[in-house]
Amino acid sequence: MLDLTPAPGLMSHDQLVAEITTADEQNFAAYDSCDTAAYAASLSPNLEFYQDNQPVKNSDAVLTAFGQRCAEGIKLRRKLDASSLIVNAAPPEDAIEAGLHRIYSVKPDGSKHLDATARFTMVWSKKSGNWQLLRVISYDHR
């Protein structure tokens, strides 16, 4: 079976932005709702996660931390600053997304408290046929 889907560098920029925006939304919907299967599916097995206030993590360490947070009942909500979003192709099968987001903790009564504002750069890969996070750099936490 041939995959005739164009590589990210060959698709239109609008299509690339739409696909990455959708992948980003799905990743963080799974993260926010503690959907382990969906969250794990959005991560490359070769993930490297760099953060300015934590050690580097691979996909196993990211999933372990995710599982611990969810088991403790800690609810988080990520809000992307849409005006900060940048998406570019990184041919042949990758894309780069960058921007600013805010992470809120959600209390049992539904109220939210801003935990952090941070910048991010994420490299998405479509080698598996679906967009997965390959590299994440999260920095400038405030």
PDB file of C-alpha atoms in Angstrom:
ATOM      1  CA  MET A   1       0.000   0.000   0.000  1.00  0.00           C
ATOM      2  CA  LEU A   2       1.392   3.396  -0.979  1.00  0.00           C
ATOM      3  CA  ASP A   3       1.030   6.457   1.213  1.00  0.00           C
ATOM      4  CA  LEU A   4       0.347   9.307  -1.188  1.00  0.00           C
ATOM      5  CA  THR A   5      -0.061  11.930   1.532  1.00  0.00           C
ATOM      6  CA  PRO A   6       2.310  14.807   0.724  1.00  0.00           C
ATOM      7  CA  ALA A   7       5.163  15.456   3.119  1.00  0.00           C
ATOM      8  CA  PRO A   8       4.691  18.506   5.386  1.00  0.00           C
ATOM      9  CA  GLY A   9       7.008  20.555   3.195  1.00  0.00           C
ATOM     10  CA  LEU A  10       4.851  19.780   0.151  1.00  0.00           C
ATOM     11  CA  MET A  11       1.424  20.495   1.601  1.00  0.00           C
ATOM     12  CA  SER A  12       0.061  23.991   1.675  1.00  0.00           C
ATOM     13  CA  HIS A  13       0.987  26.103   4.676  1.00  0.00           C
ATOM     14  CA  ASP A  14      -2.709  26.474   5.576  1.00  0.00           C
ATOM     15  CA  GLN A  15      -3.148  22.690   5.582  1.00  0.00           C
ATOM     16  CA  LEU A  16      -0.017  22.240   7.696  1.00  0.00           C
ATOM     17  CA  VAL A  17      -1.212  24.828  10.226  1.00  0.00           C
ATOM     18  CA  ALA A  18      -4.628  23.138  10.377  1.00  0.00           C
ATOM     19  CA  GLU A  19      -3.106  19.684  10.918  1.00  0.00           C
ATOM     20  CA  ILE A  20      -0.639  20.845  13.577  1.00  0.00           C
ATOM     21  CA  THR A  21      -3.313  22.900  15.352  1.00  0.00           C
ATOM     22  CA  THR A  22      -5.559  19.826  15.441  1.00  0.00           C
ATOM     23  CA  ALA A  23      -2.716  17.587  16.684  1.00  0.00           C
ATOM     24  CA  ASP A  24      -1.866  20.171  19.368  1.00  0.00           C
ATOM     25  CA  GLU A  25      -5.507  20.412  20.493  1.00  0.00           C
ATOM     26  CA  GLN A  26      -5.845  16.623  20.656  1.00  0.00           C
ATOM     27  CA  ASN A  27      -2.587  16.265  22.590  1.00  0.00           C
ATOM     28  CA  PHE A  28      -3.584  18.814  25.208  1.00  0.00           C
ATOM     29  CA  ALA A  29      -7.199  17.597  25.418  1.00  0.00           C
ATOM     30  CA  ALA A  30      -5.781  14.178  26.341  1.00  0.00           C
ATOM     31  CA  TYR A  31      -3.283  15.786  28.742  1.00  0.00           C
ATOM     32  CA  ASP A  32      -5.971  17.883  30.436  1.00  0.00           C
ATOM     33  CA  SER A  33      -8.467  15.011  30.744  1.00  0.00           C
ATOM     34  CA  CYS A  34      -5.926  12.364  31.790  1.00  0.00           C
ATOM     35  CA  ASP A  35      -6.714  10.212  28.739  1.00  0.00           C
ATOM     36  CA  THR A  36      -3.630   7.998  28.912  1.00  0.00           C
ATOM     37  CA  ALA A  37      -4.179   6.143  25.630  1.00  0.00           C
ATOM     38  CA  ALA A  38      -4.753   9.302  23.578  1.00  0.00           C
ATOM     39  CA  TYR A  39      -1.888  11.137  25.268  1.00  0.00           C
ATOM     40  CA  ALA A  40       0.540   8.248  24.717  1.00  0.00           C
ATOM     41  CA  ALA A  41      -0.525   8.004  21.064  1.00  0.00           C
ATOM     42  CA  SER A  42       0.393  11.678  20.564  1.00  0.00           C
ATOM     43  CA  LEU A  43       3.977  11.097  21.729  1.00  0.00           C
ATOM     44  CA  SER A  44       6.758   9.618  19.629  1.00  0.00           C
ATOM     45  CA  PRO A  45       8.576   6.717  21.302  1.00  0.00           C
ATOM     46  CA  ASN A  46      11.701   8.812  20.613  1.00  0.00           C
ATOM     47  CA  LEU A  47      10.376  11.889  22.420  1.00  0.00           C
ATOM     48  CA  GLU A  48      12.832  14.221  24.137  1.00  0.00           C
ATOM     49  CA  PHE A  49      11.234  16.778  26.471  1.00  0.00           C
ATOM     50  CA  TYR A  50      13.379  19.706  27.600  1.00  0.00           C
ATOM     51  CA  GLN A  51      12.084  22.093  30.239  1.00  0.00           C
ATOM     52  CA  ASP A  52      13.906  24.964  31.912  1.00  0.00           C
ATOM     53  CA  ASN A  53      12.826  23.916  35.398  1.00  0.00           C
ATOM     54  CA  GLN A  54      13.104  20.107  35.182  1.00  0.00           C
ATOM     55  CA  PRO A  55      15.545  17.485  33.918  1.00  0.00           C
ATOM     56  CA  VAL A  56      15.269  16.199  30.332  1.00  0.00           C
ATOM     57  CA  LYS A  57      12.678  13.429  29.953  1.00  0.00           C
ATOM     58  CA  ASN A  58      12.101  10.717  27.387  1.00  0.00           C
ATOM     59  CA  SER A  59       8.651   9.386  26.457  1.00  0.00           C
ATOM     60  CA  ASP A  60       8.634   6.816  29.306  1.00  0.00           C
ATOM     61  CA  ALA A  61       9.469   9.481  31.915  1.00  0.00           C
ATOM     62  CA  VAL A  62       6.853  11.868  30.489  1.00  0.00           C
ATOM     63  CA  LEU A  63       4.176   9.153  30.630  1.00  0.00           C
ATOM     64  CA  THR A  64       5.199   8.156  34.165  1.00  0.00           C
ATOM     65  CA  ALA A  65       4.917  11.771  35.390  1.00  0.00           C
ATOM     66  CA  PHE A  66       1.593  12.112  33.547  1.00  0.00           C
ATOM     67  CA  GLY A  67       0.258   8.957  35.211  1.00  0.00           C
ATOM     68  CA  GLN A  68       1.356  10.104  38.665  1.00  0.00           C
ATOM     69  CA  ARG A  69      -0.291  13.520  38.235  1.00  0.00           C
ATOM     70  CA  CYS A  70      -3.519  11.960  37.051  1.00  0.00           C
ATOM     71  CA  ALA A  71      -3.506   9.343  39.846  1.00  0.00           C
ATOM     72  CA  GLU A  72      -3.144  12.166  42.384  1.00  0.00           C
ATOM     73  CA  GLY A  73      -6.219  13.853  40.905  1.00  0.00           C
ATOM     74  CA  ILE A  74      -4.340  16.989  39.875  1.00  0.00           C
ATOM     75  CA  LYS A  75      -6.338  18.624  37.092  1.00  0.00           C
ATOM     76  CA  LEU A  76      -4.605  20.958  34.679  1.00  0.00           C
ATOM     77  CA  ARG A  77      -5.900  23.003  31.772  1.00  0.00           C
ATOM     78  CA  ARG A  78      -3.672  24.361  29.023  1.00  0.00           C
ATOM     79  CA  LYS A  79      -4.661  27.522  27.156  1.00  0.00           C
ATOM     80  CA  LEU A  80      -2.771  28.390  23.981  1.00  0.00           C
ATOM     81  CA  ASP A  81      -2.263  32.061  23.167  1.00  0.00           C
ATOM     82  CA  ALA A  82      -3.484  31.755  19.562  1.00  0.00           C
ATOM     83  CA  SER A  83      -1.927  35.076  18.566  1.00  0.00           C
ATOM     84  CA  SER A  84       1.530  33.670  19.401  1.00  0.00           C
ATOM     85  CA  LEU A  85       1.245  30.501  17.293  1.00  0.00           C
ATOM     86  CA  ILE A  86       3.913  29.867  14.641  1.00  0.00           C
ATOM     87  CA  VAL A  87       3.917  26.731  12.482  1.00  0.00           C
ATOM     88  CA  ASN A  88       6.530  25.879   9.857  1.00  0.00           C
ATOM     89  CA  ALA A  89       7.371  22.806   7.824  1.00  0.00           C
ATOM     90  CA  ALA A  90      10.557  20.883   8.543  1.00  0.00           C
ATOM     91  CA  PRO A  91      10.671  18.536   5.529  1.00  0.00           C
ATOM     92  CA  PRO A  92      10.453  15.790   4.773  1.00  0.00           C
ATOM     93  CA  GLU A  93       8.101  14.609   7.571  1.00  0.00           C
ATOM     94  CA  ASP A  94       8.262  17.090  10.424  1.00  0.00           C
ATOM     95  CA  ALA A  95       6.842  20.431  11.463  1.00  0.00           C
ATOM     96  CA  ILE A  96       7.835  23.027  14.036  1.00  0.00           C
ATOM     97  CA  GLU A  97       5.255  24.688  16.272  1.00  0.00           C
ATOM     98  CA  ALA A  98       6.090  27.518  18.653  1.00  0.00           C
ATOM     99  CA  GLY A  99       4.143  29.876  20.844  1.00  0.00           C
ATOM    100  CA  LEU A 100       3.066  30.861  24.314  1.00  0.00           C
ATOM    101  CA  HIS A 101       0.683  28.999  26.578  1.00  0.00           C
ATOM    102  CA  ARG A 102      -0.727  29.198  30.057  1.00  0.00           C
ATOM    103  CA  ILE A 103      -1.198  26.249  32.376  1.00  0.00           C
ATOM    104  CA  TYR A 104      -3.998  26.464  34.928  1.00  0.00           C
ATOM    105  CA  SER A 105      -4.723  24.185  37.867  1.00  0.00           C
ATOM    106  CA  VAL A 106      -8.404  23.348  38.145  1.00  0.00           C
ATOM    107  CA  LYS A 107      -9.861  23.092  41.628  1.00  0.00           C
ATOM    108  CA  PRO A 108     -12.655  20.664  42.559  1.00  0.00           C
ATOM    109  CA  ASP A 109     -15.199  23.510  42.412  1.00  0.00           C
ATOM    110  CA  GLY A 110     -14.175  24.201  38.779  1.00  0.00           C
ATOM    111  CA  SER A 111     -12.329  27.432  39.485  1.00  0.00           C
ATOM    112  CA  LYS A 112      -8.937  27.880  37.828  1.00  0.00           C
ATOM    113  CA  HIS A 113      -5.647  29.233  39.096  1.00  0.00           C
ATOM    114  CA  LEU A 114      -2.813  30.245  36.739  1.00  0.00           C
ATOM    115  CA  ASP A 115       0.167  28.001  37.516  1.00  0.00           C
ATOM    116  CA  ALA A 116       2.547  29.041  34.757  1.00  0.00           C
ATOM    117  CA  THR A 117       2.995  31.000  31.583  1.00  0.00           C
ATOM    118  CA  ALA A 118       5.634  29.519  29.299  1.00  0.00           C
ATOM    119  CA  ARG A 119       6.974  29.592  25.788  1.00  0.00           C
ATOM    120  CA  PHE A 120       7.295  26.370  23.843  1.00  0.00           C
ATOM    121  CA  THR A 121       8.806  24.950  20.699  1.00  0.00           C
ATOM    122  CA  MET A 122       7.604  21.538  19.583  1.00  0.00           C
ATOM    123  CA  VAL A 123       8.769  19.365  16.720  1.00  0.00           C
ATOM    124  CA  TRP A 124       6.002  17.172  15.360  1.00  0.00           C
ATOM    125  CA  SER A 125       6.746  14.123  13.214  1.00  0.00           C
ATOM    126  CA  LYS A 126       4.403  12.388  10.786  1.00  0.00           C
ATOM    127  CA  LYS A 127       6.651   9.377  10.160  1.00  0.00           C
ATOM    128  CA  SER A 128       4.057   7.052  11.708  1.00  0.00           C
ATOM    129  CA  GLY A 129       1.228   8.433   9.544  1.00  0.00           C
ATOM    130  CA  ASN A 130      -0.114  10.530  12.415  1.00  0.00           C
ATOM    131  CA  TRP A 131       1.422  13.613  13.963  1.00  0.00           C
ATOM    132  CA  GLN A 132       3.391  12.785  17.114  1.00  0.00           C
ATOM    133  CA  LEU A 133       5.550  14.957  19.349  1.00  0.00           C
ATOM    134  CA  LEU A 134       9.212  14.237  18.739  1.00  0.00           C
ATOM    135  CA  ARG A 135      10.867  17.126  20.618  1.00  0.00           C
ATOM    136  CA  VAL A 136       9.473  19.582  23.134  1.00  0.00           C
ATOM    137  CA  ILE A 137      11.274  22.594  24.536  1.00  0.00           C
ATOM    138  CA  SER A 138       9.348  24.410  27.261  1.00  0.00           C
ATOM    139  CA  TYR A 139      11.008  27.510  28.670  1.00  0.00           C
ATOM    140  CA  ASP A 140      10.671  30.986  30.140  1.00  0.00           C
ATOM    141  CA  HIS A 141       8.300  29.729  32.857  1.00  0.00           C
ATOM    142  CA  ARG A 142       6.752  32.528  34.881  1.00  0.00           C
TER     143      ARG A 142
END
